[in-house]
Tab-separated table of C-alpha atoms and ligand atoms in Angstrom:
chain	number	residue	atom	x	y	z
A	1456	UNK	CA	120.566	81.584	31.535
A	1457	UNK	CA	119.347	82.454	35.077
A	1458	UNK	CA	122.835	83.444	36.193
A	1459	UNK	CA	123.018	87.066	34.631
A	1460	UNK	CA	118.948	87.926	35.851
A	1461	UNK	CA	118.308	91.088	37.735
A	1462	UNK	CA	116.075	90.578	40.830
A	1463	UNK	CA	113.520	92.798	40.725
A	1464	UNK	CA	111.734	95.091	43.829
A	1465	UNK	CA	108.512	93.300	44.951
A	1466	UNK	CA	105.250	94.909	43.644
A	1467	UNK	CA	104.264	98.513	45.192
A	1468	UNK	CA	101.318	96.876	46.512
A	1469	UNK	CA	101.264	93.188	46.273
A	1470	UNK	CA	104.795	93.406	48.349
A	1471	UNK	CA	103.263	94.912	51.199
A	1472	UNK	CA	100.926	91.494	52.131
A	1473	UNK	CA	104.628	90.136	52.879
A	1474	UNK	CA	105.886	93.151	54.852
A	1475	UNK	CA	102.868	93.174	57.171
A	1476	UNK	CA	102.770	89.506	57.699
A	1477	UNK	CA	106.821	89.274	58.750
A	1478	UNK	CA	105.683	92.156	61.124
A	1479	UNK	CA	105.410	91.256	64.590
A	1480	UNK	CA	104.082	94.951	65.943
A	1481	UNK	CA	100.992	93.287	67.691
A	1482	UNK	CA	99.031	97.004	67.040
A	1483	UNK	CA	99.824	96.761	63.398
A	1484	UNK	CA	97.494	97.474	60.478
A	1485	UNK	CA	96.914	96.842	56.977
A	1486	UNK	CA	96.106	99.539	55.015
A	1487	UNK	CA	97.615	98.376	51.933
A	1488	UNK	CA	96.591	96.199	49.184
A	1489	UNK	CA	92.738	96.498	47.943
A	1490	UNK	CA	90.612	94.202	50.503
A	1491	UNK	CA	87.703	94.534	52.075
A	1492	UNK	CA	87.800	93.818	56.070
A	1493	UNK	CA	84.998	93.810	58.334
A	1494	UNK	CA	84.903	94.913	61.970
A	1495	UNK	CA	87.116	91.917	62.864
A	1496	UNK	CA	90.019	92.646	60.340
A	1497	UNK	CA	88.605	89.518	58.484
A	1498	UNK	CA	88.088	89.458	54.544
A	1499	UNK	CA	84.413	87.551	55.017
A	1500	UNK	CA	82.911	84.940	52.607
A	1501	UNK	CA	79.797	86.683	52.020
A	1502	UNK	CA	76.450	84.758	53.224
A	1503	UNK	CA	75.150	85.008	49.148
A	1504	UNK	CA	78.579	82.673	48.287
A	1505	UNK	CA	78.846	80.796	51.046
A	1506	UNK	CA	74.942	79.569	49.933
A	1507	UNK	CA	75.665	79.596	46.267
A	1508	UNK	CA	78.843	77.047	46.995
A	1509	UNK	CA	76.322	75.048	48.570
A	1510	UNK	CA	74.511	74.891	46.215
A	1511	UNK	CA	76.958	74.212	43.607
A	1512	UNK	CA	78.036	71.440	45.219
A	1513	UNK	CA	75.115	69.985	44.264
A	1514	UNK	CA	74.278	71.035	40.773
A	1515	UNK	CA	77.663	70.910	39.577
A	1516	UNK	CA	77.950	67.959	37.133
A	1517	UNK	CA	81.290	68.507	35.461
A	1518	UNK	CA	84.459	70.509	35.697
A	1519	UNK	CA	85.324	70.076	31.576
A	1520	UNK	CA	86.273	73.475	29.928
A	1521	UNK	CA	84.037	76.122	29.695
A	1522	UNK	CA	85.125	77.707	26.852
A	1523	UNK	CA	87.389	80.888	25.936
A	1524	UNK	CA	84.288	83.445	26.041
A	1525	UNK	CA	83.417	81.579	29.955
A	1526	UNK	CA	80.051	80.790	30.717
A	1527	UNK	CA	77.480	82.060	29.398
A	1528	UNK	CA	74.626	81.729	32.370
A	1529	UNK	CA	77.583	84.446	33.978
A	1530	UNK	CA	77.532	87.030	30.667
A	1531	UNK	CA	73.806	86.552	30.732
A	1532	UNK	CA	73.083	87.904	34.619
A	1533	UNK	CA	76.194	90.073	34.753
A	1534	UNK	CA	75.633	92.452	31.780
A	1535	UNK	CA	72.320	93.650	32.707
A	1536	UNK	CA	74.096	94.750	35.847
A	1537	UNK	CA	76.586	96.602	34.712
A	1538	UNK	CA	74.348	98.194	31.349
A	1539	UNK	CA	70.759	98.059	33.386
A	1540	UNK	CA	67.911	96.476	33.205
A	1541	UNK	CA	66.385	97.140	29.637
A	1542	UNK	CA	69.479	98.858	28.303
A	1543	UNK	CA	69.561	99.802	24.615
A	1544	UNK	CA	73.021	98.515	23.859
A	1545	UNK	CA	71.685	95.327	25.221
A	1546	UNK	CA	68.708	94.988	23.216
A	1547	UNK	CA	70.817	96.022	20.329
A	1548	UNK	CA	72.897	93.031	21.186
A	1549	UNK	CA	76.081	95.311	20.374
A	1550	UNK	CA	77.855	94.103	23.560
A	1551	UNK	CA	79.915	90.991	23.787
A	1552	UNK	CA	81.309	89.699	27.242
A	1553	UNK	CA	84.566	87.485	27.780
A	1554	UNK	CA	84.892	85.911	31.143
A	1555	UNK	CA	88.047	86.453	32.639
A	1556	UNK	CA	90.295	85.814	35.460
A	1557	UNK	CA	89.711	89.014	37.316
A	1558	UNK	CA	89.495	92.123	36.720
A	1559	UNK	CA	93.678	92.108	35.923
A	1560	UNK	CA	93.047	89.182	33.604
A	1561	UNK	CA	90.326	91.344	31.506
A	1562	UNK	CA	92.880	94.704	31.786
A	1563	UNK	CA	95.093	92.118	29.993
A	1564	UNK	CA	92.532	91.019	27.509
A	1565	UNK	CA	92.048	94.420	26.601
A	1566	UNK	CA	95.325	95.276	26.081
A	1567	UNK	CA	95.884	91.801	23.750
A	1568	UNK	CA	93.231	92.751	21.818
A	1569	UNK	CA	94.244	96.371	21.372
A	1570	UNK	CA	97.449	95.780	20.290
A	1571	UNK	CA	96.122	92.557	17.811
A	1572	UNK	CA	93.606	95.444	16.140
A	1573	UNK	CA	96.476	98.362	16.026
A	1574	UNK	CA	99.775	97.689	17.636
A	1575	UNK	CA	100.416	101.792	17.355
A	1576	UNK	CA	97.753	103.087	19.455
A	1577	UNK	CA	98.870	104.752	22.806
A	1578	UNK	CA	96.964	104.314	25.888
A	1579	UNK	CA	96.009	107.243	27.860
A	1580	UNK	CA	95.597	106.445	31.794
A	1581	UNK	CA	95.490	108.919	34.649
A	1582	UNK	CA	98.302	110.674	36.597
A	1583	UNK	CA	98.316	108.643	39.096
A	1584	UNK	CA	96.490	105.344	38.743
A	1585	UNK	CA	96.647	101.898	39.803
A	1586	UNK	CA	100.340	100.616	39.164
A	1587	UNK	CA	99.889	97.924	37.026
A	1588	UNK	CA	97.702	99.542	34.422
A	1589	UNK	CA	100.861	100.502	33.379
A	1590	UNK	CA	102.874	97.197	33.668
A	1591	UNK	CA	99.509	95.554	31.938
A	1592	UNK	CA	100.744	97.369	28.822
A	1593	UNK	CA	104.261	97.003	29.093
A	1594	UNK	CA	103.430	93.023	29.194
A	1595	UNK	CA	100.823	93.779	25.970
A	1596	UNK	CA	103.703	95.847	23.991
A	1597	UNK	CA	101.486	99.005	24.149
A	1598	UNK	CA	102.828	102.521	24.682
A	1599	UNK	CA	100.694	104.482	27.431
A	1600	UNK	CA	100.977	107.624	27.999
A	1601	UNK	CA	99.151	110.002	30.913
A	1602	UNK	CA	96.860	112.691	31.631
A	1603	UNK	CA	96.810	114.634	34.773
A	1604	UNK	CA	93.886	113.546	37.502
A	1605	UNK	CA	95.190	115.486	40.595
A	1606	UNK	CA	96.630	118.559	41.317
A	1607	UNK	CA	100.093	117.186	43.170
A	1608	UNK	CA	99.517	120.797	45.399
A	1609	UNK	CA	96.339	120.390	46.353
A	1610	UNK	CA	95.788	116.986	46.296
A	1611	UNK	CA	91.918	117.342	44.815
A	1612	UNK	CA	90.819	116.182	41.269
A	1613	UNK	CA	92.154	118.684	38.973
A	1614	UNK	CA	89.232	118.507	36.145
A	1615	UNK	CA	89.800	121.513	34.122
A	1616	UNK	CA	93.920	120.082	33.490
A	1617	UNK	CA	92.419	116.585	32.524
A	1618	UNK	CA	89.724	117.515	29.868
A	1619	UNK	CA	92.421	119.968	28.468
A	1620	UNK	CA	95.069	117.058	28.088
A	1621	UNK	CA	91.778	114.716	27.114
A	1622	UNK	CA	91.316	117.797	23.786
A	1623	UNK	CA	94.926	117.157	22.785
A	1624	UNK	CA	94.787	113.374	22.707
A	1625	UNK	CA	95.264	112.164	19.303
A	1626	UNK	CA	92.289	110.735	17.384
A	1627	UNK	CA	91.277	107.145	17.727
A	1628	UNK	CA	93.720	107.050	20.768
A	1629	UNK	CA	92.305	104.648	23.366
A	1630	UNK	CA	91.666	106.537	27.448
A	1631	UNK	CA	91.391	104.594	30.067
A	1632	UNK	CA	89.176	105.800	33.091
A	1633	UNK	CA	88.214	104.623	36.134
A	1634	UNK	CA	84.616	104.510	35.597
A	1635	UNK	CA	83.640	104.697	39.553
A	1636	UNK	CA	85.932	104.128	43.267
A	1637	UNK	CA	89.109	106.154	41.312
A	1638	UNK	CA	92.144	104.096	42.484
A	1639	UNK	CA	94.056	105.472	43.849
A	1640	UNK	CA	92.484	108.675	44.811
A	1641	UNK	CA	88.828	108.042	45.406
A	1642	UNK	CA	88.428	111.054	43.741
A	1643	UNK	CA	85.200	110.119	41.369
A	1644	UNK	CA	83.546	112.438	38.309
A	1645	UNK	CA	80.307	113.873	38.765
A	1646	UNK	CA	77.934	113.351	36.419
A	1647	UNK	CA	78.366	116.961	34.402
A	1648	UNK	CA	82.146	116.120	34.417
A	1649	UNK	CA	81.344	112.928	32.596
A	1650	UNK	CA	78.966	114.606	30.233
A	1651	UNK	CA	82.164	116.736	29.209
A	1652	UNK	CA	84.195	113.798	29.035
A	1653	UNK	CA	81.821	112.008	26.363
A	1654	UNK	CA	81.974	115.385	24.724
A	1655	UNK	CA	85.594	115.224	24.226
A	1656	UNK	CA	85.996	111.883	23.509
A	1657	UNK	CA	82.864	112.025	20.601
A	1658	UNK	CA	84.842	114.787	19.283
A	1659	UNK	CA	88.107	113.524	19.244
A	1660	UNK	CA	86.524	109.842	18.393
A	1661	UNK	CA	88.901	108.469	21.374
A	1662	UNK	CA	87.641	104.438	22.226
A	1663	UNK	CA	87.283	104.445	26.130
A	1664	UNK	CA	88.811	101.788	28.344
A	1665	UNK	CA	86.678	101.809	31.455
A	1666	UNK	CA	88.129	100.034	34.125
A	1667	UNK	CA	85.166	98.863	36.375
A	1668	UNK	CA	86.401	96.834	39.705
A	1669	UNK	CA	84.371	98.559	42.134
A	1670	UNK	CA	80.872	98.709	41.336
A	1671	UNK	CA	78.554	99.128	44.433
A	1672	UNK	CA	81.674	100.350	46.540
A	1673	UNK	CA	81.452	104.116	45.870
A	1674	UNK	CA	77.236	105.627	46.102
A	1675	UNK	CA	75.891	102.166	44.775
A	1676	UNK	CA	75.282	98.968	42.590
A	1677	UNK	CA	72.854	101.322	40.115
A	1678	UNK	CA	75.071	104.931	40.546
A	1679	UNK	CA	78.472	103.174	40.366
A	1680	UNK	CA	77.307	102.046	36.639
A	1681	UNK	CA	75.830	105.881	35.795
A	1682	UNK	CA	78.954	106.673	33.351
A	1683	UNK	CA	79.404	103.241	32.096
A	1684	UNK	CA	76.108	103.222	30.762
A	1685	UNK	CA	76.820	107.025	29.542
A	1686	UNK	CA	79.384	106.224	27.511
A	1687	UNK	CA	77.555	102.800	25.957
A	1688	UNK	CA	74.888	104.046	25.033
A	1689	UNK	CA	76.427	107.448	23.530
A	1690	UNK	CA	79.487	106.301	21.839
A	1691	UNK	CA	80.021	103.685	19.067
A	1692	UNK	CA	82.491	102.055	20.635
A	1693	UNK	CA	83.294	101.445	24.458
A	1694	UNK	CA	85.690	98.490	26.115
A	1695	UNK	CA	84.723	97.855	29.974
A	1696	UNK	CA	87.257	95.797	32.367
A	1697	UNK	CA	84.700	94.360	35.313
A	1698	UNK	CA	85.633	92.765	38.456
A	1699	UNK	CA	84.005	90.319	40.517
A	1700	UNK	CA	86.605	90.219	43.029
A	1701	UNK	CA	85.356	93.371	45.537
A	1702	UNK	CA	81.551	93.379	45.215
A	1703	UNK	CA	81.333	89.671	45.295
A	1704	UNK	CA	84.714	89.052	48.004
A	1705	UNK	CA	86.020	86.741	45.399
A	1706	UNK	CA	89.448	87.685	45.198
A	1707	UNK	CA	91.490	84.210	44.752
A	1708	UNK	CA	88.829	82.751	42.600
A	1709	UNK	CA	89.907	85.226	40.148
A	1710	UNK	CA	86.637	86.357	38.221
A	1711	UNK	CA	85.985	89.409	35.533
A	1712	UNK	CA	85.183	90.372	32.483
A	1713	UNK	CA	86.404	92.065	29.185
A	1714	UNK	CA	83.609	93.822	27.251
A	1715	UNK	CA	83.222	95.191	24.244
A	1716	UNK	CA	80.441	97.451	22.766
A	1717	UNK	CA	80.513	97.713	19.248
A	1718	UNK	CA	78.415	99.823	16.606
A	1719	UNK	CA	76.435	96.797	15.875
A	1720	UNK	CA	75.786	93.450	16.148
A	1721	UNK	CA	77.881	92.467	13.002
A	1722	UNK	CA	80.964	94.199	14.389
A	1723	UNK	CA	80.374	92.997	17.691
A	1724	UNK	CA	80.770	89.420	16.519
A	1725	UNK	CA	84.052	89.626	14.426
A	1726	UNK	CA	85.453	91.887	17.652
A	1727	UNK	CA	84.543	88.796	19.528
A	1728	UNK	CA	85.985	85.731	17.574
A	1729	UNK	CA	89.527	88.275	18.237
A	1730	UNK	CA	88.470	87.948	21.576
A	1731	UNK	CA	88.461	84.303	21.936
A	1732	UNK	CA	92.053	84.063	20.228
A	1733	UNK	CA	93.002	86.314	22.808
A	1734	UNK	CA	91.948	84.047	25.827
A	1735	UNK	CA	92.673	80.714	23.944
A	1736	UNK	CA	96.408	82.295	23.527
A	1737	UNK	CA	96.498	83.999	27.215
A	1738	UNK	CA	94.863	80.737	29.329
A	1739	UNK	CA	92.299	79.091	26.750
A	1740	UNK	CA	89.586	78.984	29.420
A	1741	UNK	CA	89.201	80.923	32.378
A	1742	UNK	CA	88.501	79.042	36.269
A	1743	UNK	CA	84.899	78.136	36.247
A	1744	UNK	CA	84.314	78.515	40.138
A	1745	UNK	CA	83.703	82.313	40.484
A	1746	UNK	CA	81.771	82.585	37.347
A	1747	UNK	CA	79.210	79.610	38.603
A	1748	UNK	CA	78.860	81.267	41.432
A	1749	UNK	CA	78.483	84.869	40.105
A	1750	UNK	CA	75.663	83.267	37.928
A	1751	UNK	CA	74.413	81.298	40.705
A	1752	UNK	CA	73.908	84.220	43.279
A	1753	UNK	CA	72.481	86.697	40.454
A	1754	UNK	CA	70.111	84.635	38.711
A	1755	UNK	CA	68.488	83.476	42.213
A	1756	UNK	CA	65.330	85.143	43.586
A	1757	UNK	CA	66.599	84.477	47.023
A	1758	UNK	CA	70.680	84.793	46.672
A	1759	UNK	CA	70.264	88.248	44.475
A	1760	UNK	CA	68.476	90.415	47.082
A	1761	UNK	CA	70.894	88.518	50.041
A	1762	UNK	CA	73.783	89.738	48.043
A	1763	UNK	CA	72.969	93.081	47.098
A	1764	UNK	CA	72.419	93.680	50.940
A	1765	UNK	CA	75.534	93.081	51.683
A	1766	UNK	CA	77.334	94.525	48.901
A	1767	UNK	CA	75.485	98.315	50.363
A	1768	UNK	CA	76.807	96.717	54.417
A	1769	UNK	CA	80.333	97.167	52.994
A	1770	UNK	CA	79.928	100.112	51.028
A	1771	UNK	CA	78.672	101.974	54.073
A	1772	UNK	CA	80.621	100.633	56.274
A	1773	UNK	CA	83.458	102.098	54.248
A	1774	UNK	CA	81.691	105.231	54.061
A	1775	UNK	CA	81.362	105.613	57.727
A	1776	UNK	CA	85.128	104.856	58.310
A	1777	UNK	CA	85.535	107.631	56.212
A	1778	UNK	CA	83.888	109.820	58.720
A	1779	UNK	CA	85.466	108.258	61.407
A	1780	UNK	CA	89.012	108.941	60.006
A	1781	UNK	CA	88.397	112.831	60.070
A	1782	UNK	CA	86.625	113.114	63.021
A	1783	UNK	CA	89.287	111.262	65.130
A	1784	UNK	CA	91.750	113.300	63.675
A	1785	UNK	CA	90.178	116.176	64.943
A	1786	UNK	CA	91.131	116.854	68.444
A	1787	UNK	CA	94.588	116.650	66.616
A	1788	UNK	CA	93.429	119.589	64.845
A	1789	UNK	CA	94.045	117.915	61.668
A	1790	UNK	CA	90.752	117.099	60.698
A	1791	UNK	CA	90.489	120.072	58.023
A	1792	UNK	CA	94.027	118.767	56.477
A	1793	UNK	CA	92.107	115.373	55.934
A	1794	UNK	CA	88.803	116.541	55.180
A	1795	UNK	CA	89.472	115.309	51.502
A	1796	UNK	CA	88.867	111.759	53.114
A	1797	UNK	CA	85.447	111.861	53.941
A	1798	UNK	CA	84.665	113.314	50.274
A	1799	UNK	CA	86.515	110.297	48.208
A	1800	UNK	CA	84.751	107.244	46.953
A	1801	UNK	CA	85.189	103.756	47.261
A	1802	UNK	CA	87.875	101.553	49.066
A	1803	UNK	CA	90.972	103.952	48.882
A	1804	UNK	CA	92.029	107.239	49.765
A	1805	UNK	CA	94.918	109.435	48.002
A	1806	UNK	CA	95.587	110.411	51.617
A	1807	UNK	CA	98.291	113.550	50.624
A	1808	UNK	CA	100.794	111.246	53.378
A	1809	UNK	CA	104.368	112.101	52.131
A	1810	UNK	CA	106.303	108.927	51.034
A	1811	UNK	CA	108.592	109.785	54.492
A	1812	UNK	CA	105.754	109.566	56.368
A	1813	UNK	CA	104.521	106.484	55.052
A	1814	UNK	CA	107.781	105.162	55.495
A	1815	UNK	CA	107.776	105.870	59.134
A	1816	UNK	CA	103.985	105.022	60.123
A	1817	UNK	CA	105.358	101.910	58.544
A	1818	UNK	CA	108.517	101.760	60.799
A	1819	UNK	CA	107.304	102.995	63.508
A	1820	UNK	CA	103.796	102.132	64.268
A	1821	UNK	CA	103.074	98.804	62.076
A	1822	UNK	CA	101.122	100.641	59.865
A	1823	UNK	CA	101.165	99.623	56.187
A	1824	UNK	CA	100.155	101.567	52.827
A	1825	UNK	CA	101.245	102.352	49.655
A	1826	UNK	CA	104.553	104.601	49.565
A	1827	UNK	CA	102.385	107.198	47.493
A	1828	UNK	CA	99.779	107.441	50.039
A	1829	UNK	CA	97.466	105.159	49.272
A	1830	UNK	CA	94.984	103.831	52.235
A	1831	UNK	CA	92.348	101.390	52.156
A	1832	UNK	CA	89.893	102.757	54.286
A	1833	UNK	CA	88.521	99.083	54.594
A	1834	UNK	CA	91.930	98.021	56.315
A	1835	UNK	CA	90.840	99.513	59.899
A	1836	UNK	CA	88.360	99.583	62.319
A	1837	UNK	CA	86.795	101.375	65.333
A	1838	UNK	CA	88.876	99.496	67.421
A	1839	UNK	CA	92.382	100.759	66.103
A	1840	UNK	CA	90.902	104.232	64.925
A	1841	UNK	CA	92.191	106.128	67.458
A	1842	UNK	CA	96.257	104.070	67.206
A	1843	UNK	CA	95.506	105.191	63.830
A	1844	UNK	CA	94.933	109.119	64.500
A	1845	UNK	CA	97.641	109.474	66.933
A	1846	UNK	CA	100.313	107.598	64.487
A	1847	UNK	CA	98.759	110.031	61.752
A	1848	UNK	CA	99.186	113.110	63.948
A	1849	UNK	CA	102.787	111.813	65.213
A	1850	UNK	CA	104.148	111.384	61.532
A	1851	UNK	CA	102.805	114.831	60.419
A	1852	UNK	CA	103.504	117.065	62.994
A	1853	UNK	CA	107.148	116.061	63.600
A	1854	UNK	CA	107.360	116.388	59.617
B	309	LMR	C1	94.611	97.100	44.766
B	309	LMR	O1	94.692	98.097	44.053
B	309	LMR	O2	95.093	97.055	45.908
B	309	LMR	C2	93.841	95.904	44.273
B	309	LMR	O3	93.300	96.169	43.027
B	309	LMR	C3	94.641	94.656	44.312
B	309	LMR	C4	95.730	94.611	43.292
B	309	LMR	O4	95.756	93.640	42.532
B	309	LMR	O5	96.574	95.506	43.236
């Protein structure tokens, strides 16, 4: 059976952890896969886990299953964070969270559960987006289809060509968006942009997929959520994808959630007894660590503030690299080419590179991103800024 399989290429960004590690460049940097790094090129444990493991170890009595929906100490704290404190669709108890193992394991709840309710919809996701949106629905059996984000000539969000392809989107069709820290691009919506997205979709009764892994990366914990809670509290029906793994550093311990608002509370429940066939048939239960200590830091007086602290330290430290990037491209008089950078939000930048000269900042300087362009501005630091500029202006003017 093996004998006749393909082998496959290695992920577009996954694949790039292995590259950079086989590299022995001692100047090399990692500007690829979706990490934060501090100062030191280190992915930290944040202070607000590294207390809230201590604690566990103390409080935790069991490791028996938690059940398919997770724990529910972990839906209590996080909605309120991601709908606000005293939100309507809260109180209306029309939202129902499923823990799940990242923010990639609730993409691929959602998908499940889209194609159990209506195997023909199509889902509409940005041109470009993160990679495996798409393979997420391959995997799920769902066509996907995509609307235009940037304008591939000027590299800048092209709003007026993405509401027009949002009007011709069938009804009932499901749209993904990237509801804050666009990945790839950092290119975010402002908030009259998202009014005339709700517009369209109310018209066109489209059910929104917001894809929500970066909340407190792009202006903040509160503003990241502004279009989330739009879109709740204005629509009838709204699926969210969260992630635990950026804001919180908890990458390997794989923690998210799937969540679905429904018109009522009713609905909400039949939409999530699908739900917990969904998990039961994906994994059953999802890893208990990061949700006990997701609950643990956010439902302690002292852990809460600790953590929110340094969730803004990263975000503007990121923002400041930013800055950095374009002013230490200037004396290379490319600082007006790039000034795109220090407008984007979140961990990445759509950086307008050329795949050849991401091939050969690869090659030739040990630098790593994604072939399209892609940088995470968390992947380098004042110390290799300036290696960084002068690869930068090497690769584009000898383009
Ligand atoms: C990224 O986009 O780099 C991150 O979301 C990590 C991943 O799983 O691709």
């Amino acid at each position: 059976m093996f004998a006749t399989i393909e082998r496959l290429p290695a992920d577009p960004i996954l694949g790039l952890i292995e590259a950079f590690e086989k590299d022995t460049n001692p100047n090399k940097i990692d500007l690829g896969v979706g990490v934060y790094r501090n100062e030191q090129g280190i992915t930290p444990i944040l202070q607000s886990v590294k207390e809230a493991e201590a604690l566990l170890i103390t409080r935790e009595t069991t490791k028996s299953y938690i059940g398919s929906h997770g724990d529910p100490l972990f839906a209590q704290v996080l909605l309120p964070l991601i709908f606000g404190e005293g939100s309507s669709v809260l109180a209306q108890q029309r939202a129902s969270l499923t823990q799940a193992p990242g923010g990639t394991g609730a993409l691929r709840l959602a998908a499940d559960f889209i194609h159990r309710i209506d195997p023909r919809k199509t889902i509409w996701i940005s041109d470009p987006t993160w990679p495996n949106h798409f393979a997420i629905c391959d995997a799920a059996g769902i066509r996907h289809d995509r609307y235009p984000y940037v304008d591939p000539q000027s590299n800048r969000l092209d709003f007026p060509a993405m509401l027009a392809a949002l009007q011709q989107i069938p009804h009932g069709d499901v749209v993904l968006l990237h509801a804050c820290c666009h990945n790839p691009t950092g290119f975010d919506l402002n908030r009259d942009q998202w009014q005339q997205v709700l517009a369209v979709l109310q018209e066109r009764q489209l059910l929104p997929l917001l894809d929500f892994a970066y909340q407190g990366f792009g202006d903040g914990l509160e503003e990241d959520a502004w279009a989330v809670r739009l879109l709740a509290e204005n629509l009838p029906e709204v699926m969210i994808t969260a992630s635990c793994s950026k804001n919180f550093g908890l990458y390997r311990e794989r923690i998210g959630a799937f969540i679905a608002v429904c018109q009522n509370q009713s609905e909400m429940e039949k939409v999530r007894s699908q739900l917990a066939v969904v998990a039961r048939s994906n994994y059953s239960n999802p890893p208990a660590h990061g949700s006990a200590l997701v609950a643990t830091i956010l439902d302690s007086q002292e852990l809460n503030p600790l953590w929110r602290q340094e969730v803004e330290a990263m975000r503007s430290r990121i923002a400041d690299l930013r800055q950095a990037l374009v002013q230490g491209l200037k004396p290379h008089g490319l600082d007006q080419t790039f000034a795109h950078i220090a407008e984007q939000k979140g961990m990445f930048s759509y950086s307008g590179l050329k795949p050849d000269q991401v091939s050969r900042l690869q090659k030739e300087f040990g630098i790593y991103m994604v072939k399209t362009g892609r940088m995470n501005i968390a992947g380098y630091s004042q110390q290799n800024l300036d290696y960084l500029c002068r690869a930068i202006a090497d690769v584009c003017q000898k383009a």
